[in-house]
mmCIF file of C-alpha atoms and ligand atoms in Angstrom:
data_model
loop_
_atom_site.group_PDB
_atom_site.id
_atom_site.type_symbol
_atom_site.label_atom_id
_atom_site.label_comp_id
_atom_site.label_asym_id
_atom_site.label_seq_id
_atom_site.Cartn_x
_atom_site.Cartn_y
_atom_site.Cartn_z
ATOM 1 C CA MET J 11 25.169 96.743 -79.468
ATOM 2 C CA LEU J 12 22.879 93.615 -80.174
ATOM 3 C CA PHE J 13 19.353 94.732 -78.839
ATOM 4 C CA ILE J 14 16.618 92.250 -78.232
ATOM 5 C CA GLU J 15 13.583 93.296 -76.523
ATOM 6 C CA PRO J 16 10.124 91.755 -76.402
ATOM 7 C CA VAL J 17 7.574 93.604 -78.465
ATOM 8 C CA GLU J 18 3.922 92.769 -77.909
ATOM 9 C CA SER J 19 2.084 91.543 -80.969
ATOM 10 C CA ARG J 20 -1.289 89.792 -81.490
ATOM 11 C CA LYS J 21 -0.297 86.311 -80.890
ATOM 12 C CA ALA J 22 2.708 86.395 -78.748
ATOM 13 C CA LEU J 23 5.752 88.368 -77.728
ATOM 14 C CA PHE J 24 8.241 88.623 -80.496
ATOM 15 C CA PHE J 25 11.709 89.930 -80.328
ATOM 16 C CA CYS J 26 13.400 92.478 -82.558
ATOM 17 C CA LEU J 27 16.964 92.290 -82.893
ATOM 18 C CA SER J 28 19.030 95.316 -84.053
ATOM 19 C CA VAL J 29 22.684 95.439 -83.923
ATOM 20 C CA LEU J 30 24.700 98.744 -83.274
ATOM 21 C CA SER J 31 28.557 98.470 -83.572
ATOM 22 C CA ARG J 32 30.624 99.272 -80.517
ATOM 23 C CA GLY J 33 34.035 98.866 -81.703
ATOM 24 C CA ALA J 34 35.944 95.627 -83.280
ATOM 25 C CA CYS J 35 34.746 92.676 -82.045
ATOM 26 C CA MET J 36 33.446 93.923 -78.766
ATOM 27 C CA GLY J 37 29.638 94.219 -78.060
ATOM 28 C CA VAL J 38 26.860 94.346 -75.549
ATOM 29 C CA ILE J 39 23.580 92.608 -75.896
ATOM 30 C CA ARG J 40 20.662 94.266 -74.517
ATOM 31 C CA LEU J 41 18.278 91.796 -73.246
ATOM 32 C CA PRO J 42 14.972 91.797 -71.197
ATOM 33 C CA GLY J 43 15.318 91.492 -67.374
ATOM 34 C CA LEU J 44 15.267 87.460 -66.566
ATOM 35 C CA ILE J 45 12.599 86.109 -64.472
ATOM 36 C CA ASP J 46 13.429 83.192 -62.343
ATOM 37 C CA PRO J 47 10.139 81.522 -61.215
ATOM 38 C CA HIS J 48 11.865 79.168 -58.638
ATOM 39 C CA VAL J 49 14.264 80.196 -55.930
ATOM 40 C CA HIS J 50 14.806 79.759 -52.103
ATOM 41 C CA MET J 51 15.313 83.001 -50.102
ATOM 42 C CA ARG J 52 15.554 81.194 -46.737
ATOM 43 C CA GLU J 53 13.679 83.736 -44.828
ATOM 44 C CA PRO J 54 12.228 83.395 -42.266
ATOM 45 C CA GLY J 55 14.335 80.587 -40.474
ATOM 46 C CA GLY J 56 17.416 80.315 -42.576
ATOM 47 C CA THR J 57 19.105 83.489 -42.928
ATOM 48 C CA HIS J 58 22.487 82.146 -42.464
ATOM 49 C CA LYS J 59 22.165 80.712 -45.914
ATOM 50 C CA GLU J 60 20.620 83.457 -47.631
ATOM 51 C CA ASP J 61 17.918 86.259 -46.927
ATOM 52 C CA TRP J 62 15.973 88.572 -49.061
ATOM 53 C CA ASP J 63 18.997 90.865 -49.150
ATOM 54 C CA SER J 64 21.797 88.707 -50.263
ATOM 55 C CA GLY J 65 19.523 86.319 -52.522
ATOM 56 C CA THR J 66 18.123 89.538 -54.366
ATOM 57 C CA CYS J 67 21.631 90.364 -54.727
ATOM 58 C CA ALA J 68 22.733 87.371 -55.957
ATOM 59 C CA ALA J 69 19.610 87.526 -58.639
ATOM 60 C CA LEU J 70 20.840 90.856 -59.898
ATOM 61 C CA ALA J 71 24.358 89.894 -60.514
ATOM 62 C CA GLY J 72 22.956 86.973 -62.511
ATOM 63 C CA GLY J 73 20.780 89.326 -64.652
ATOM 64 C CA TYR J 74 17.339 88.588 -62.927
ATOM 65 C CA THR J 75 15.075 91.414 -62.111
ATOM 66 C CA CYS J 76 12.283 89.296 -60.763
ATOM 67 C CA VAL J 77 12.365 86.101 -58.675
ATOM 68 C CA LEU J 78 9.780 84.188 -57.353
ATOM 69 C CA ALA J 79 10.348 82.664 -53.803
ATOM 70 C CA MET J 80 9.383 78.997 -52.607
ATOM 71 C CA PRO J 81 7.532 78.460 -49.522
ATOM 72 C CA ASN J 82 9.635 75.785 -47.758
ATOM 73 C CA THR J 83 10.810 78.230 -45.119
ATOM 74 C CA LEU J 84 11.162 77.497 -41.341
ATOM 75 C CA PRO J 85 8.127 77.987 -40.431
ATOM 76 C CA PRO J 86 6.913 77.217 -43.984
ATOM 77 C CA LEU J 87 4.783 79.781 -45.575
ATOM 78 C CA THR J 88 1.302 78.391 -45.330
ATOM 79 C CA ASP J 89 -0.845 80.794 -43.720
ATOM 80 C CA SER J 90 -1.169 84.644 -43.669
ATOM 81 C CA ARG J 91 1.012 85.077 -40.479
ATOM 82 C CA THR J 92 3.937 83.122 -41.903
ATOM 83 C CA LEU J 93 3.294 84.771 -45.266
ATOM 84 C CA GLU J 94 3.255 88.393 -43.751
ATOM 85 C CA ARG J 95 6.500 87.497 -41.914
ATOM 86 C CA SER J 96 8.532 86.784 -45.159
ATOM 87 C CA LEU J 97 6.864 89.421 -47.398
ATOM 88 C CA ALA J 98 7.619 91.998 -44.410
ATOM 89 C CA ALA J 99 11.285 91.137 -44.872
ATOM 90 C CA ALA J 100 11.108 91.195 -48.349
ATOM 91 C CA ARG J 101 9.519 94.714 -48.561
ATOM 92 C CA ARG J 102 12.297 96.008 -46.362
ATOM 93 C CA LYS J 103 15.134 93.990 -48.108
ATOM 94 C CA ALA J 104 14.817 92.861 -51.715
ATOM 95 C CA ARG J 105 16.688 94.815 -54.042
ATOM 96 C CA CYS J 106 14.932 93.272 -57.503
ATOM 97 C CA ASP J 107 11.199 92.339 -58.172
ATOM 98 C CA TYR J 108 9.792 89.444 -56.376
ATOM 99 C CA GLY J 109 6.856 87.310 -55.716
ATOM 100 C CA VAL J 110 6.030 84.321 -53.513
ATOM 101 C CA HIS J 111 4.662 80.954 -53.557
ATOM 102 C CA LEU J 112 2.222 79.606 -51.041
ATOM 103 C CA GLY J 113 2.966 76.391 -49.371
ATOM 104 C CA ALA J 114 0.421 73.503 -49.684
ATOM 105 C CA GLY J 115 -0.101 71.834 -46.318
ATOM 106 C CA ALA J 116 -2.618 69.133 -45.067
ATOM 107 C CA GLY J 117 -4.188 71.748 -42.936
ATOM 108 C CA ASN J 118 -4.534 74.802 -45.377
ATOM 109 C CA VAL J 119 -6.684 73.476 -47.846
ATOM 110 C CA GLN J 120 -9.636 75.751 -47.010
ATOM 111 C CA ALA J 121 -7.392 78.746 -46.320
ATOM 112 C CA ALA J 122 -5.149 78.599 -48.998
ATOM 113 C CA ALA J 123 -7.629 79.907 -51.797
ATOM 114 C CA SER J 124 -8.097 82.931 -49.664
ATOM 115 C CA LEU J 125 -4.602 83.968 -49.632
ATOM 116 C CA ALA J 126 -4.246 83.562 -53.682
ATOM 117 C CA GLU J 127 -4.388 87.390 -54.274
ATOM 118 C CA ARG J 128 -1.065 87.851 -52.371
ATOM 119 C CA VAL J 129 0.851 85.080 -53.789
ATOM 120 C CA VAL J 130 1.716 84.272 -57.493
ATOM 121 C CA GLY J 131 1.380 80.405 -56.908
ATOM 122 C CA LEU J 132 0.668 77.317 -54.690
ATOM 123 C CA LYS J 133 3.358 74.765 -54.190
ATOM 124 C CA MET J 134 2.811 71.120 -53.567
ATOM 125 C CA TYR J 135 5.556 68.955 -52.440
ATOM 126 C CA LEU J 136 4.807 65.387 -53.828
ATOM 127 C CA ASP J 137 8.202 63.879 -52.496
ATOM 128 C CA GLN J 138 10.580 64.363 -49.633
ATOM 129 C CA THR J 139 12.834 67.518 -50.088
ATOM 130 C CA PHE J 140 14.482 70.143 -47.733
ATOM 131 C CA GLY J 141 11.711 71.152 -45.074
ATOM 132 C CA PRO J 142 8.573 69.759 -43.772
ATOM 133 C CA LEU J 143 6.158 70.537 -46.418
ATOM 134 C CA GLN J 144 5.912 67.200 -48.189
ATOM 135 C CA LEU J 145 2.141 66.221 -48.919
ATOM 136 C CA GLY J 146 1.658 62.765 -48.551
ATOM 137 C CA ASP J 147 -2.372 62.919 -48.006
ATOM 138 C CA LEU J 148 -4.181 62.299 -51.232
ATOM 139 C CA ALA J 149 -7.395 63.966 -50.019
ATOM 140 C CA ALA J 150 -5.474 67.134 -49.022
ATOM 141 C CA LEU J 151 -3.497 66.906 -52.724
ATOM 142 C CA ASN J 152 -6.947 66.442 -54.433
ATOM 143 C CA GLY J 153 -8.352 69.268 -52.379
ATOM 144 C CA HIS J 154 -5.928 71.728 -53.125
ATOM 145 C CA MET J 155 -6.028 70.933 -56.960
ATOM 146 C CA ALA J 156 -9.888 71.309 -56.720
ATOM 147 C CA ARG J 157 -9.832 74.525 -54.532
ATOM 148 C CA TRP J 158 -6.878 76.519 -55.768
ATOM 149 C CA PRO J 159 -8.051 79.085 -58.372
ATOM 150 C CA ARG J 160 -7.712 77.853 -62.108
ATOM 151 C CA GLN J 161 -6.339 81.047 -63.095
ATOM 152 C CA ARG J 162 -3.682 80.863 -60.751
ATOM 153 C CA PRO J 163 -0.470 78.872 -60.909
ATOM 154 C CA LEU J 164 -0.022 75.759 -58.971
ATOM 155 C CA LEU J 165 3.305 73.960 -58.916
ATOM 156 C CA VAL J 166 4.396 70.613 -57.844
ATOM 157 C CA HIS J 167 7.771 69.209 -56.988
ATOM 158 C CA ALA J 168 6.886 65.770 -58.129
ATOM 159 C CA GLU J 169 9.738 63.127 -59.239
ATOM 160 C CA GLY J 170 9.382 60.163 -61.442
ATOM 161 C CA SER J 171 5.930 58.421 -60.747
ATOM 162 C CA SER J 172 4.629 61.405 -58.597
ATOM 163 C CA ILE J 173 4.351 63.474 -61.920
ATOM 164 C CA ALA J 174 1.801 60.864 -62.950
ATOM 165 C CA ALA J 175 -0.365 61.464 -59.777
ATOM 166 C CA ALA J 176 0.165 65.413 -60.412
ATOM 167 C CA LEU J 177 -0.878 65.247 -64.090
ATOM 168 C CA GLN J 178 -3.994 62.816 -63.183
ATOM 169 C CA LEU J 179 -5.312 64.727 -60.351
ATOM 170 C CA ALA J 180 -4.807 68.218 -62.398
ATOM 171 C CA TRP J 181 -6.652 66.481 -65.370
ATOM 172 C CA LEU J 182 -9.548 65.308 -63.237
ATOM 173 C CA ASN J 183 -9.861 68.657 -62.016
ATOM 174 C CA HIS J 184 -9.688 70.423 -65.276
ATOM 175 C CA ARG J 185 -6.662 72.652 -64.231
ATOM 176 C CA PRO J 186 -3.329 73.638 -65.305
ATOM 177 C CA VAL J 187 -0.363 72.503 -63.558
ATOM 178 C CA HIS J 188 3.470 73.407 -63.565
ATOM 179 C CA VAL J 189 5.839 70.653 -62.948
ATOM 180 C CA CYS J 190 9.177 72.033 -61.356
ATOM 181 C CA HIS J 191 12.643 71.168 -62.243
ATOM 182 C CA VAL J 192 12.082 67.848 -64.619
ATOM 183 C CA SER J 193 15.191 66.108 -64.657
ATOM 184 C CA ARG J 194 14.745 62.650 -66.418
ATOM 185 C CA LYS J 195 13.874 61.460 -69.731
ATOM 186 C CA ALA J 196 10.943 59.423 -68.657
ATOM 187 C CA GLU J 197 9.339 62.362 -66.755
ATOM 188 C CA LEU J 198 9.719 64.388 -69.874
ATOM 189 C CA GLU J 199 8.054 61.936 -72.045
ATOM 190 C CA LEU J 200 5.008 61.706 -69.964
ATOM 191 C CA ILE J 201 4.766 65.500 -69.718
ATOM 192 C CA ARG J 202 4.948 65.402 -73.645
ATOM 193 C CA ALA J 203 2.211 62.787 -73.916
ATOM 194 C CA ALA J 204 0.126 64.504 -71.548
ATOM 195 C CA ARG J 205 0.466 67.990 -73.474
ATOM 196 C CA GLU J 206 -0.359 66.011 -76.878
ATOM 197 C CA ARG J 207 -3.644 64.704 -75.315
ATOM 198 C CA GLY J 208 -4.411 68.144 -74.442
ATOM 199 C CA ALA J 209 -3.376 68.344 -70.726
ATOM 200 C CA LEU J 210 -2.702 71.945 -69.400
ATOM 201 C CA VAL J 211 0.868 71.433 -68.173
ATOM 202 C CA THR J 212 3.886 73.433 -68.204
ATOM 203 C CA CYS J 213 7.207 72.744 -66.842
ATOM 204 C CA GLU J 214 10.960 74.029 -66.062
ATOM 205 C CA VAL J 215 14.198 72.365 -66.044
ATOM 206 C CA ALA J 216 17.357 73.566 -63.699
ATOM 207 C CA PRO J 217 20.629 74.473 -64.951
ATOM 208 C CA HIS J 218 22.471 71.623 -62.686
ATOM 209 C CA HIS J 219 20.356 69.029 -64.564
ATOM 210 C CA LEU J 220 21.457 70.502 -68.113
ATOM 211 C CA PHE J 221 25.167 70.731 -67.010
ATOM 212 C CA LEU J 222 25.927 67.981 -64.442
ATOM 213 C CA THR J 223 25.012 64.321 -64.101
ATOM 214 C CA GLU J 224 25.666 61.697 -61.670
ATOM 215 C CA ASP J 225 29.071 61.273 -62.963
ATOM 216 C CA ASP J 226 29.908 64.353 -61.758
ATOM 217 C CA ALA J 227 28.995 63.311 -57.944
ATOM 218 C CA PRO J 228 32.601 61.985 -57.104
ATOM 219 C CA SER J 229 34.242 65.391 -57.893
ATOM 220 C CA LEU J 230 31.650 67.465 -56.316
ATOM 221 C CA GLY J 231 31.840 65.394 -53.138
ATOM 222 C CA PRO J 232 29.359 63.218 -51.186
ATOM 223 C CA GLY J 233 27.450 65.970 -49.439
ATOM 224 C CA ARG J 234 27.905 68.722 -52.544
ATOM 225 C CA CYS J 235 26.430 66.626 -54.873
ATOM 226 C CA GLU J 236 23.034 66.264 -52.895
ATOM 227 C CA VAL J 237 20.063 67.873 -54.752
ATOM 228 C CA ARG J 238 16.355 67.015 -55.168
ATOM 229 C CA PRO J 239 15.777 65.924 -57.964
ATOM 230 C CA ARG J 240 19.080 63.908 -57.922
ATOM 231 C CA LEU J 241 21.466 64.518 -60.475
ATOM 232 C CA ALA J 242 20.771 61.919 -63.261
ATOM 233 C CA THR J 243 22.423 59.996 -66.226
ATOM 234 C CA GLY J 244 24.000 61.483 -69.344
ATOM 235 C CA ALA J 245 20.856 60.065 -71.421
ATOM 236 C CA ASP J 246 18.416 62.124 -69.114
ATOM 237 C CA ARG J 247 20.591 65.313 -69.626
ATOM 238 C CA ASP J 248 20.596 64.794 -73.239
ATOM 239 C CA ALA J 249 16.676 64.483 -73.284
ATOM 240 C CA LEU J 250 16.341 67.885 -71.191
ATOM 241 C CA TRP J 251 18.480 69.708 -73.883
ATOM 242 C CA ALA J 252 16.310 68.344 -76.643
ATOM 243 C CA GLY J 253 13.437 68.980 -74.707
ATOM 244 C CA LEU J 254 14.444 72.684 -74.129
ATOM 245 C CA LYS J 255 15.466 73.052 -77.750
ATOM 246 C CA SER J 256 11.974 71.556 -79.082
ATOM 247 C CA GLY J 257 9.740 73.525 -76.686
ATOM 248 C CA VAL J 258 8.548 70.647 -74.610
ATOM 249 C CA ILE J 259 10.232 72.397 -71.479
ATOM 250 C CA ASP J 260 9.071 75.892 -71.042
ATOM 251 C CA CYS J 261 11.299 77.845 -68.699
ATOM 252 C CA LEU J 262 14.837 77.610 -66.997
ATOM 253 C CA ALA J 263 14.479 78.038 -63.485
ATOM 254 C CA THR J 264 17.626 78.012 -61.232
ATOM 255 C CA ASP J 265 15.876 76.462 -58.205
ATOM 256 C CA HIS J 266 18.617 78.542 -56.180
ATOM 257 C CA ALA J 267 18.759 76.475 -53.178
ATOM 258 C CA PRO J 268 21.514 77.779 -50.890
ATOM 259 C CA HIS J 269 22.904 75.947 -48.102
ATOM 260 C CA THR J 270 26.361 76.926 -46.458
ATOM 261 C CA ALA J 271 29.387 75.094 -47.456
ATOM 262 C CA ALA J 272 29.887 73.920 -44.051
ATOM 263 C CA GLU J 273 26.365 72.512 -43.907
ATOM 264 C CA LYS J 274 27.090 70.582 -47.241
ATOM 265 C CA ASP J 275 30.363 69.090 -46.036
ATOM 266 C CA GLY J 276 28.880 68.334 -42.751
ATOM 267 C CA GLU J 277 26.802 65.444 -41.310
ATOM 268 C CA ASN J 278 23.172 65.126 -43.049
ATOM 269 C CA PRO J 279 23.940 67.426 -45.688
ATOM 270 C CA PRO J 280 20.853 69.388 -47.025
ATOM 271 C CA PRO J 281 19.971 68.932 -50.754
ATOM 272 C CA GLY J 282 20.467 72.151 -52.898
ATOM 273 C CA PHE J 283 22.476 73.855 -55.290
ATOM 274 C CA PRO J 284 22.774 77.793 -55.445
ATOM 275 C CA GLY J 285 22.271 79.071 -59.323
ATOM 276 C CA LEU J 286 21.409 82.470 -59.560
ATOM 277 C CA GLU J 287 24.817 83.816 -60.642
ATOM 278 C CA THR J 288 25.762 81.186 -62.957
ATOM 279 C CA ALA J 289 22.679 80.618 -64.998
ATOM 280 C CA LEU J 290 22.897 83.162 -67.513
ATOM 281 C CA GLY J 291 26.653 82.384 -68.060
ATOM 282 C CA LEU J 292 26.090 78.692 -68.558
ATOM 283 C CA MET J 293 23.334 79.166 -70.990
ATOM 284 C CA LEU J 294 24.591 81.818 -73.205
ATOM 285 C CA GLY J 295 26.368 80.304 -76.110
ATOM 286 C CA ARG J 296 24.100 76.920 -75.605
ATOM 287 C CA LEU J 297 20.806 78.637 -76.577
ATOM 288 C CA GLU J 298 20.163 80.810 -79.422
ATOM 289 C CA LEU J 299 19.387 84.437 -78.063
ATOM 290 C CA ASP J 300 15.686 84.064 -78.869
ATOM 291 C CA GLU J 301 15.412 80.729 -77.055
ATOM 292 C CA LEU J 302 17.351 82.154 -74.106
ATOM 293 C CA VAL J 303 14.802 85.179 -73.817
ATOM 294 C CA ALA J 304 11.692 82.558 -74.356
ATOM 295 C CA VAL J 305 12.719 80.541 -71.325
ATOM 296 C CA MET J 306 14.401 82.941 -69.107
ATOM 297 C CA HIS J 307 11.907 85.717 -69.575
ATOM 298 C CA THR J 308 8.719 85.549 -71.766
ATOM 299 C CA ASN J 309 7.776 82.009 -70.737
ATOM 300 C CA PRO J 310 8.094 82.499 -67.003
ATOM 301 C CA SER J 311 6.315 86.011 -67.673
ATOM 302 C CA ARG J 312 3.291 84.400 -69.093
ATOM 303 C CA ILE J 313 2.868 81.002 -67.321
ATOM 304 C CA PHE J 314 3.174 82.966 -63.598
ATOM 305 C CA GLY J 315 1.050 86.205 -64.804
ATOM 306 C CA LEU J 316 3.597 88.517 -64.089
ATOM 307 C CA PRO J 317 3.235 92.432 -64.616
ATOM 308 C CA GLN J 318 5.735 93.977 -67.328
ATOM 309 C CA GLN J 319 8.583 95.704 -65.568
ATOM 310 C CA PRO J 320 8.955 98.884 -67.363
ATOM 311 C CA GLU J 321 12.414 100.483 -68.261
ATOM 312 C CA THR J 322 13.760 97.177 -67.259
ATOM 313 C CA TRP J 323 16.628 95.510 -69.176
ATOM 314 C CA ILE J 324 20.050 94.055 -68.572
ATOM 315 C CA GLU J 325 23.280 94.458 -70.553
ATOM 316 C CA VAL J 326 25.474 91.622 -71.223
ATOM 317 C CA ASP J 327 28.778 91.178 -72.486
ATOM 318 C CA PRO J 328 28.806 88.038 -74.650
ATOM 319 C CA ASP J 329 32.621 87.750 -74.900
ATOM 320 C CA ALA J 330 33.579 88.315 -71.428
ATOM 321 C CA CYS J 331 35.523 85.106 -70.166
ATOM 322 C CA TRP J 332 35.373 84.312 -66.640
ATOM 323 C CA VAL J 333 36.127 81.720 -64.006
ATOM 324 C CA VAL J 334 33.221 80.754 -61.678
ATOM 325 C CA THR J 335 34.388 81.480 -57.797
ATOM 326 C CA ALA J 336 32.158 81.208 -55.023
ATOM 327 C CA GLY J 337 34.287 83.867 -53.419
ATOM 328 C CA GLN J 338 33.090 86.648 -56.077
ATOM 329 C CA MET J 339 29.400 85.775 -55.313
ATOM 330 C CA HIS J 340 26.940 87.511 -53.707
ATOM 331 C CA SER J 341 25.095 84.520 -52.300
ATOM 332 C CA ARG J 342 25.678 84.057 -48.635
ATOM 333 C CA CYS J 343 26.047 80.198 -49.257
ATOM 334 C CA GLY J 344 29.838 80.405 -49.843
ATOM 335 C CA TRP J 345 29.912 77.611 -52.695
ATOM 336 C CA THR J 346 28.694 76.490 -56.145
ATOM 337 C CA PRO J 347 28.717 73.347 -57.771
ATOM 338 C CA PHE J 348 30.382 75.075 -60.953
ATOM 339 C CA GLU J 349 33.603 76.492 -59.125
ATOM 340 C CA GLY J 350 36.585 76.590 -61.470
ATOM 341 C CA ARG J 351 34.318 76.326 -64.654
ATOM 342 C CA ARG J 352 35.283 78.665 -67.528
ATOM 343 C CA LEU J 353 32.206 80.456 -68.888
ATOM 344 C CA THR J 354 31.784 83.024 -71.722
ATOM 345 C CA GLY J 355 29.175 85.789 -71.487
ATOM 346 C CA ARG J 356 28.724 87.996 -68.251
ATOM 347 C CA VAL J 357 26.322 90.525 -66.932
ATOM 348 C CA ARG J 358 27.337 94.093 -67.184
ATOM 349 C CA SER J 359 24.662 96.138 -66.036
ATOM 350 C CA VAL J 360 21.027 95.561 -64.795
ATOM 351 C CA THR J 361 18.716 98.629 -65.155
ATOM 352 C CA LEU J 362 15.391 97.862 -63.199
ATOM 353 C CA ARG J 363 12.378 100.145 -63.705
ATOM 354 C CA GLY J 364 14.729 103.110 -64.642
ATOM 355 C CA ARG J 365 17.294 102.628 -62.212
ATOM 356 C CA LEU J 366 20.637 101.335 -62.501
ATOM 357 C CA ALA J 367 20.654 98.564 -60.152
ATOM 358 C CA PHE J 368 23.706 96.588 -60.951
ATOM 359 C CA ARG J 369 26.964 97.552 -62.834
ATOM 360 C CA ASP J 370 30.371 95.613 -63.201
ATOM 361 C CA GLY J 371 29.965 93.346 -60.148
ATOM 362 C CA GLU J 372 28.541 95.975 -57.832
ATOM 363 C CA VAL J 373 24.778 96.211 -56.507
ATOM 364 C CA LEU J 374 23.594 99.827 -56.837
ATOM 365 C CA ALA J 375 19.819 99.092 -56.141
ATOM 366 C CA PRO J 376 19.198 100.016 -52.502
ATOM 367 C CA ALA J 377 17.512 97.392 -50.033
ATOM 368 C CA GLY J 378 13.864 97.903 -50.622
ATOM 369 C CA TRP J 379 13.986 98.813 -54.314
ATOM 370 C CA GLY J 380 12.650 95.436 -55.297
ATOM 371 C CA GLN J 381 8.646 95.591 -55.643
ATOM 372 C CA ASN J 382 6.159 92.791 -55.074
ATOM 373 C CA VAL J 383 4.500 91.290 -58.338
ATOM 374 C CA ARG J 384 1.255 90.956 -56.326
ATOM 375 C CA SER J 385 -0.608 93.243 -54.076
ATOM 376 C CA ASP J 386 1.434 94.201 -51.029
HETATM 377 O O1 DOR H 12 17.524 70.255 -53.580
HETATM 378 C C1 DOR H 12 16.524 70.798 -53.342
HETATM 379 N N1 DOR H 12 16.783 71.504 -52.465
HETATM 380 N N2 DOR H 12 15.230 70.169 -53.903
HETATM 381 C C2 DOR H 12 14.258 71.060 -53.231
HETATM 382 O O2 DOR H 12 13.208 70.573 -53.898
HETATM 383 C C3 DOR H 12 14.480 71.936 -52.112
HETATM 384 C C4 DOR H 12 15.713 72.568 -52.226
HETATM 385 C C5 DOR H 12 15.837 73.360 -50.787
HETATM 386 O O3 DOR H 12 14.892 74.010 -50.199
HETATM 387 O O4 DOR H 12 16.892 73.451 -50.222
HETATM 388 ZN ZN1 ZN H 13 11.872 70.982 -55.588
HETATM 389 ZN ZN1 ZN H 14 13.323 74.315 -55.116
#
């Protein structure tokens, strides 16, 4: 068995590797529980797509022991009442650990900061996407940048030149900012340049932007290819891989955004792809194991200030070949953009805080086993 576990050291987390044989060419890799800083759990308001139960089952099946949920629910999570509604459901239903990001609206500039203790980060939508949370008003944008506590993560959905606006406002307010789902080469170059000049900017990439391009749109279909940011070019995809390998991109975040197959195939298809159950299988073999642990565990944990999960690990069979099939998934959405893809490497088991939470396709952790990473 190959054993990879984070070990605290003076400067950073390092990883120790030891190989324990387990028969001829069979082996199981032990990795730290994966952390996804960007998922959509759809509760309240969209539980026919996903809820805290189905979404955290999907997380465990994908090797994730902690997920951070976005606030673009219906209604969006912008005040203590809506936040409490989602957190109460999570408390009852979640099977893996979780946190929630608060939504930045035009009307909650003052109130948001008072809720900072209860959430992981503040999410600002600078562009149009799913749900009503787009923040077009410059005064509100700058107000949130100025008031949200500096030690708390501030995340932006910002595409193209919106990234320039987000970086500039963060710079003017002397604060860090985390750019969600970078998808274009030009965006990455801007982030790299800003970092080289001392800007406190981190960023993430989604698996679909690493494995799919606009050339895949015809075979996905007109509704199923819809996602924000949109699928980009092959040159953009190559730049994202280079950014991931060189460390300009800090995290892999699935942006698990489930909508039902009927919705994707219907009129006005909503944008978004499910991703929790395919991310690890896609990334295994494409990244070195230490790179994978950095972008799927260590960096998300550090950037979002998450507590250690004691006695928590996953076991992965790196040689297991499988074919992605929506019918075998735990997500309620019933489809995947990777249908039919052959992957090598699969989660065998997940142990979360000392309890066997998932084994060979079956979720074993009960609803409510998941804990909030913030004060509950
Ligand atoms: O494609 C997307 N879907 N992009 C987003 O930013 C939101 C997400 C959703 O919530 O469905
Ligand atoms: Zn987004
Ligand atoms: Zn998202």
